[in-house]
Every structure is written in C-alpha cells, then in structure tokens.
Tab-separated table of C-alpha atoms in Angstrom:
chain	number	residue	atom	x	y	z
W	1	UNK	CA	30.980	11.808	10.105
W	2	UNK	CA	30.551	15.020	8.354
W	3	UNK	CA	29.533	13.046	5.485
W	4	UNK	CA	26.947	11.380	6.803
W	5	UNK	CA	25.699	14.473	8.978
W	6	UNK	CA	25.098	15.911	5.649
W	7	UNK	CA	23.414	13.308	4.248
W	8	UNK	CA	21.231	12.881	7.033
W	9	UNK	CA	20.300	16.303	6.855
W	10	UNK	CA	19.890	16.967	3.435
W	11	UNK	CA	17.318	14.007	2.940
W	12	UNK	CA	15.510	14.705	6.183
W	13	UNK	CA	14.903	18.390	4.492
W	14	UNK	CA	14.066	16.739	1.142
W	15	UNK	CA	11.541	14.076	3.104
W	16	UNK	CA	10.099	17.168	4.443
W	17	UNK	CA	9.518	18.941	1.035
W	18	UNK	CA	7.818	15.903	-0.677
W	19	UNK	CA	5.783	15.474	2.525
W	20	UNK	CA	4.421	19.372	1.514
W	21	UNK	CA	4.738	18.875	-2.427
W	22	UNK	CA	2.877	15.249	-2.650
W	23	UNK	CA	0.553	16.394	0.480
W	24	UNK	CA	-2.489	15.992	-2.981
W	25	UNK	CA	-1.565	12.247	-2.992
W	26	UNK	CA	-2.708	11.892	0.358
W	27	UNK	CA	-5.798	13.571	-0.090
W	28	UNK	CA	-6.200	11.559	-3.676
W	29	UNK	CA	-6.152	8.580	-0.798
W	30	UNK	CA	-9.015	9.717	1.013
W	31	UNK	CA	-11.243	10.158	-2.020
W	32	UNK	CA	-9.978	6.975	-2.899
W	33	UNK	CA	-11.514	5.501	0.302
W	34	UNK	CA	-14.553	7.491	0.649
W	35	UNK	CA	-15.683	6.220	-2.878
W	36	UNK	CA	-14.555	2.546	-2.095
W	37	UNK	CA	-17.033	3.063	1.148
W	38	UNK	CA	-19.529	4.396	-1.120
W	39	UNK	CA	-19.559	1.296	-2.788
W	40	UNK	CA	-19.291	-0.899	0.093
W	41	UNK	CA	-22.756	0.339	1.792
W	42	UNK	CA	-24.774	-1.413	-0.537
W	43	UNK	CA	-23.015	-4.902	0.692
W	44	UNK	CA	-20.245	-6.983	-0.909
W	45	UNK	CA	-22.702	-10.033	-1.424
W	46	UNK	CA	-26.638	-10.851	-0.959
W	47	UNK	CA	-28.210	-14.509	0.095
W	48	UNK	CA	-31.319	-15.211	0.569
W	49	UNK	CA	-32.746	-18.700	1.225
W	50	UNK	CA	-36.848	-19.757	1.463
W	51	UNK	CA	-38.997	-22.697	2.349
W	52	UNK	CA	-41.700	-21.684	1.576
W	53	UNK	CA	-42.860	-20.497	4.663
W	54	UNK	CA	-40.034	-18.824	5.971
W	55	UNK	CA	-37.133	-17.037	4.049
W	56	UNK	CA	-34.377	-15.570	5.255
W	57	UNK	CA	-31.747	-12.765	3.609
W	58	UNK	CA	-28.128	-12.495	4.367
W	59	UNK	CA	-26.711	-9.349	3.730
W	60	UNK	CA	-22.650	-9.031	4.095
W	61	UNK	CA	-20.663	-5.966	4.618
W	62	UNK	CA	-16.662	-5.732	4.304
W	63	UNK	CA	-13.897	-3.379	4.028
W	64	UNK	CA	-12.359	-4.935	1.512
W	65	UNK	CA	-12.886	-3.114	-1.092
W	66	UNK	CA	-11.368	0.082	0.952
W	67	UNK	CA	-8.413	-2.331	1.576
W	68	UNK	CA	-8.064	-2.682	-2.631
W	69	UNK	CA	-8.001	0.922	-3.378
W	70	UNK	CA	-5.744	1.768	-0.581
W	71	UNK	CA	-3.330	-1.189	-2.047
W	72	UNK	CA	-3.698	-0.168	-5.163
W	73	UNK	CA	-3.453	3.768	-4.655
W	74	UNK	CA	-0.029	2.713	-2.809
W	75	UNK	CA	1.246	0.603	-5.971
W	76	UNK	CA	0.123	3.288	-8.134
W	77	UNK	CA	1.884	5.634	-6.075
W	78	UNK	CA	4.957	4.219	-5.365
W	79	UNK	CA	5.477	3.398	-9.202
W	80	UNK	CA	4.817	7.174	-10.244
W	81	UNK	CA	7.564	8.409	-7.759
W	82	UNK	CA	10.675	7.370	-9.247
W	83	UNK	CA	9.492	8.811	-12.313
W	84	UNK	CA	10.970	12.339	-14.201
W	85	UNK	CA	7.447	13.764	-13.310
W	86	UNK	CA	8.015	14.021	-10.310
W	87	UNK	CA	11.910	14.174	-9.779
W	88	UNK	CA	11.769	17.301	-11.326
W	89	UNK	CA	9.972	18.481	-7.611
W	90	UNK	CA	13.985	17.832	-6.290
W	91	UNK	CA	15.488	20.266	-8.402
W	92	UNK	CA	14.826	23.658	-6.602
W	93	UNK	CA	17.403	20.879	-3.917
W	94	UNK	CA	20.887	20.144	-4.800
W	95	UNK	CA	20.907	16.311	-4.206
W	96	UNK	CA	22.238	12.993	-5.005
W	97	UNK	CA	20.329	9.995	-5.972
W	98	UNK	CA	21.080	8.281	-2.482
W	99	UNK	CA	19.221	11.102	-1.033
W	100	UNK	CA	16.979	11.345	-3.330
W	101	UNK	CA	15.780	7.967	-2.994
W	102	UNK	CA	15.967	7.520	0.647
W	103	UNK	CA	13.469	10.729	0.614
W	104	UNK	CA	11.287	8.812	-1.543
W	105	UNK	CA	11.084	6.017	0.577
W	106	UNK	CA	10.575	7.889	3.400
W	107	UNK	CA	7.837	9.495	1.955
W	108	UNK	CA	6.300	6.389	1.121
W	109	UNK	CA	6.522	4.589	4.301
W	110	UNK	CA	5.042	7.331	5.784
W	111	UNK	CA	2.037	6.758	3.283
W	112	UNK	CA	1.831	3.336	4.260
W	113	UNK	CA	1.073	4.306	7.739
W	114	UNK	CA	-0.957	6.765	7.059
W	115	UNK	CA	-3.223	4.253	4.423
W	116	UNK	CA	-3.047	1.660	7.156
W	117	UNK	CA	-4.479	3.710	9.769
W	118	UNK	CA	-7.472	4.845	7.527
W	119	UNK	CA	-8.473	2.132	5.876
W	120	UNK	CA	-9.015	0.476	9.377
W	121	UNK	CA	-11.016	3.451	10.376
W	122	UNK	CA	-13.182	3.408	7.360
W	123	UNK	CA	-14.070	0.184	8.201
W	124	UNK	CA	-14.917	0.850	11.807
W	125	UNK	CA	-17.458	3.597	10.035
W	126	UNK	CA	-18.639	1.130	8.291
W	127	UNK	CA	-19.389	-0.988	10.805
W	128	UNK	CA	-21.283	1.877	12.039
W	129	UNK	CA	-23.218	2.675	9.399
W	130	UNK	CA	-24.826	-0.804	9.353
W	131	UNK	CA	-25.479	-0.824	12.881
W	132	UNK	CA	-27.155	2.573	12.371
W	133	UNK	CA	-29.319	1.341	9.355
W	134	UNK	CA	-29.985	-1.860	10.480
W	135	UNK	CA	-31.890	-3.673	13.098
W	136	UNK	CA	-29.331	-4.380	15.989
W	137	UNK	CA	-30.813	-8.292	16.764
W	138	UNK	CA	-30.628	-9.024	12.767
W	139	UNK	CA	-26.986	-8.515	13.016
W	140	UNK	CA	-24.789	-11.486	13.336
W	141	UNK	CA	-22.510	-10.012	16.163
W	142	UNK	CA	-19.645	-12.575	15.603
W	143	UNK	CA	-16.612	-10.283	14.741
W	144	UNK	CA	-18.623	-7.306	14.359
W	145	UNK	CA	-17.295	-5.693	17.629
W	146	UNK	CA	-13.529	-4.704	17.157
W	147	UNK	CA	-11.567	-4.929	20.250
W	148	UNK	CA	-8.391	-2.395	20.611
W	149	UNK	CA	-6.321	-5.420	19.816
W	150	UNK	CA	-8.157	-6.711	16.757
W	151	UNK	CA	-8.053	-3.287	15.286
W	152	UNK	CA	-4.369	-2.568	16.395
W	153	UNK	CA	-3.378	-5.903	14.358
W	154	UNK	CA	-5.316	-4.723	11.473
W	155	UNK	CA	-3.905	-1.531	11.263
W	156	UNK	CA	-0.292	-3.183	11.202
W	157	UNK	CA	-1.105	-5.671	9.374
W	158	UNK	CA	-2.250	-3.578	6.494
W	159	UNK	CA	0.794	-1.130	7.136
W	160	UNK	CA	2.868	-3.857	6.153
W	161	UNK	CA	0.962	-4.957	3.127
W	162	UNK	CA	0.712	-1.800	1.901
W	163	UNK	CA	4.912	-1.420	2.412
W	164	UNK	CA	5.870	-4.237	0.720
W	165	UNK	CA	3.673	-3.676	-2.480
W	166	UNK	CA	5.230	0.220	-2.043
W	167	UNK	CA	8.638	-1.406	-2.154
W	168	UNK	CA	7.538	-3.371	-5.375
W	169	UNK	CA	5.694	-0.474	-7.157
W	170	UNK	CA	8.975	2.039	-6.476
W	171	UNK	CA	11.641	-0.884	-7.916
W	172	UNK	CA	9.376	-1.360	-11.280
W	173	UNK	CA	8.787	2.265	-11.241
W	174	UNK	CA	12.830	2.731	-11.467
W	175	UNK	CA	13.283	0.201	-14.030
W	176	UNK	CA	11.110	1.972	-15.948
W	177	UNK	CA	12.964	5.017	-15.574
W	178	UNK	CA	15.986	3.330	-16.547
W	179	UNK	CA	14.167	2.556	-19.707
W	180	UNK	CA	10.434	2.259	-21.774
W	181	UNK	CA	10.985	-1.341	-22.460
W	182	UNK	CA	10.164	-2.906	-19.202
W	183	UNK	CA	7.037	-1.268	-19.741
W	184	UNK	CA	6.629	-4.530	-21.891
W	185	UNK	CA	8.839	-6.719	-20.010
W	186	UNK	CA	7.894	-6.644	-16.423
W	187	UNK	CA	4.223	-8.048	-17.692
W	188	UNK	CA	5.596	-10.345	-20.300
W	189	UNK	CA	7.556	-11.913	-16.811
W	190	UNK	CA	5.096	-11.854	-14.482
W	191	UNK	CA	2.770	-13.512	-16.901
W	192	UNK	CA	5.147	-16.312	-17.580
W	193	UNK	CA	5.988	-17.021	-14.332
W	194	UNK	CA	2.235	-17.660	-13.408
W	195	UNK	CA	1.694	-19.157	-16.154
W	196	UNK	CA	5.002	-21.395	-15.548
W	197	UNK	CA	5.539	-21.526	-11.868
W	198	UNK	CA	1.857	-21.303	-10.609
W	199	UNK	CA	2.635	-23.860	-7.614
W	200	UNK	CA	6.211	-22.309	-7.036
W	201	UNK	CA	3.961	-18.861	-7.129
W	202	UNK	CA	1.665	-19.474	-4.439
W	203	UNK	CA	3.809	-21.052	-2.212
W	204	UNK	CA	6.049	-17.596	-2.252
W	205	UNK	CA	2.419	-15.908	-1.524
W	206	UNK	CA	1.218	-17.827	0.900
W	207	UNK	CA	4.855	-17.342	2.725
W	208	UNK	CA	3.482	-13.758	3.440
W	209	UNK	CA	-0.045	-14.183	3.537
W	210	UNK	CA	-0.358	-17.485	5.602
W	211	UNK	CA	1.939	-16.343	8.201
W	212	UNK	CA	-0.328	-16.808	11.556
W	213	UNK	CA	2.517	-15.055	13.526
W	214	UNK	CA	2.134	-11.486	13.827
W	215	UNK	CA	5.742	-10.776	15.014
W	216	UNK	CA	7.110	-13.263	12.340
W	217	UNK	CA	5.170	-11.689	9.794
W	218	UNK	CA	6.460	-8.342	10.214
W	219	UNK	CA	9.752	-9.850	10.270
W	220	UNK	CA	8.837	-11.343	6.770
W	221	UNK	CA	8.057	-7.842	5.306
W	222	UNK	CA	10.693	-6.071	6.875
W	223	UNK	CA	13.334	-8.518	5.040
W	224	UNK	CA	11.503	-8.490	1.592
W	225	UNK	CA	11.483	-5.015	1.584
W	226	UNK	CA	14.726	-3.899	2.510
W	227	UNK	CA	16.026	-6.191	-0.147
W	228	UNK	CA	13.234	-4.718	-2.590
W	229	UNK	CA	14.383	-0.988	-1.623
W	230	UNK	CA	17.965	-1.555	-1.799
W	231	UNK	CA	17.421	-2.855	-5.591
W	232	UNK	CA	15.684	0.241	-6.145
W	233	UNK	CA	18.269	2.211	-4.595
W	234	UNK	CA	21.399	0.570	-6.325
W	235	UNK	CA	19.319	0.904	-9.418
W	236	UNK	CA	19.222	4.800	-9.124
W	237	UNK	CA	23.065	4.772	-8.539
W	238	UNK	CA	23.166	3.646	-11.663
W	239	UNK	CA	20.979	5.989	-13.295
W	240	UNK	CA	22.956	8.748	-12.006
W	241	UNK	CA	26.215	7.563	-13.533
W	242	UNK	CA	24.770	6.477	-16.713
C-alpha cells in the first residue's frame, strides 16, 4: 500500500509538471486550429449548375479540416513524447519508467479532451461565420443548427478518435526510442499490409468508424487503447532495464 501510495503520488506530481512544461503544445493546438479555420472560410468545395436561364452555386463549409490538424497535431504529439527530447523534462524528478509513462499518458488524454472540445467549438464559429456572411434563406438549414446533443456526441466522439490515434502515435514513438530502425520499419509494414491485406484493412477500420452505437463505440476505443498503452508501457520497462 505504501508502494502504490507512492506511485500514485509521484506520477500525479509528474502529470502536473508536464501539464506546466508542455502547456506550448497546447497552445501549438490552437494555432493549429485557427489556421485550419482560416482555410476552411473560403469553403471545402464549390458547385455551380446553369440552364441557361437560371444557375445556381453551392457553396459547402466543414470542419473537417480543423478535425485533420487536431488528429494530426495529437499523432504528432503523442509520437514526440516518448522521445529523449523530451524525457530529459523528468530529470529535475526522480522516477521510474512506470511513472514516467503513466504521466505521459495522462498528459495526453488530457490533450485529447482538450482537442475534442475545441475542434467542436471551432466548428460552431464556423458555422457562425457563414451565417454572418451569408444570406440566412440561401442557407440550406439541414444540420446547420447543432443541438446540445449533436454537439455533445461530437465532442466525444472526436475525444475518442483523437485517444486512440494518441495511443498509436506514443507506442511507435517508443519503438523508436528503443531504436532508429523502425524509423524504416513501421512504414515498410504499414505499407505492406495495405498493400497485402487491403480488405482485411478496412474491415478493422470500419470496426471503429462504422460503429452506429455511441456507447459501443466508446467501448471499442477504450479496449484498443488500453491494449495500445500497455504495449507502450511494457515497452518502456524494457528500455529501462536494457
């Protein structure tokens, strides 16, 4: 019990300290955003259809393109952590790798949320914007009015994305601290196992992405990444004996 009260405590005071020392990644995030919602003012795509008489243009807007960069900031993110970079941050902290890496985790899920949140509220301002600049009867109104619960599900919904591509990033990030070559190798498998198993490949996509079950699909995540972290973590067990 002592054991674990120290353990407990001495990763809850490391979480805090990365919380302070990585508090620029969060702000990197923002920027991230606000440029992504830059480029999503001018629309995502442009119709326009005439007979002659009468033509019409279609202008859409989307989010997506927030959604992207906040994915990929997290990916990005998550695969820098386990690196010596920044594990030299823990040393003013006498620690073990357990610690250590539950921190980092911690960290990151809290970046999840955090992502989640704002990327749904940059698309609310969005949705703003266009209803400022435009003329409100030339708007198609059909999902552009976010109920609580519509926005609620995206917001989880992209919390959970964003945690299991964390939980990815972090485990090829500490591979990669285990050694250069999978630098090499991680692509050189990925690639063939499109290029091999591209049915067997969507099918394990479409597991996640498919799911029309809100409660299942968080139960999908949950279980992917707890397996996905506990690689990572064994993984750093072993980079502290070695």
């Amino acid at each position: 019990m002592f054991l674990n009260n120290n353990f407990l405590r001495g990763s809850l005071k490391l979480y805090r300290y990365k919380l302070k020392a990585h508090s620029f990644l969060l702000y990197s995030l923002i920027a991230a955003q606000l440029l992504a919602l830059l480029f999503s003012l001018g629309g995502t795509s442009h119709m326009a259809s005439s007979n002659g008489e009468v033509s019409v243009t279609l202008n859409m807007y989307s989010a997506s393109l927030v959604i992207a960069f906040t994915l990929f900031w997290i990916f990005f993110v998550s695969y820098q952590l386990p690196t010596s970079r920044y594990k030299k941050l823990e040393r003013p902290l006498v620690v073990n790798s357990l610690s250590g890496s539950v921190s980092d985790i911690g960290f990151l899920l809290t970046a999840c949320v955090f992502g989640g949140i704002t990327s749904s509220l940059f698309g609310i301002i969005l949705r703003i914007f266009v209803f400022v600049r435009s003329n409100p009867a030339q708007i198609l109104h059909d999902h552009f009015f976010l109920t609580l619960g519509d926005l609620l599900i995206g917001m989880a919904a992209g919390i959970m994305y964003m945690v299991v591509i964390s939980a990815i990033g972090y485990l090829m990030g500490m591979l990669v601290r285990i050694s250069m070559a999978f630098i090499l190798i991680i692509p050189a498998i990925l690639f063939g196992l499109i290029r091999v198993y591209t049915n067997s490949m969507q099918h394990f996509l479409e597991y996640f992405t498919a799911e029309s079950s809100l409660p299942l699909f968080i139960l999908k995540i949950i279980a992917a990444t707890i397996i996905v972290y506990g690689a990572s973590i064994l993984l750093s067990d072993r980079k502290e004996l070695a």
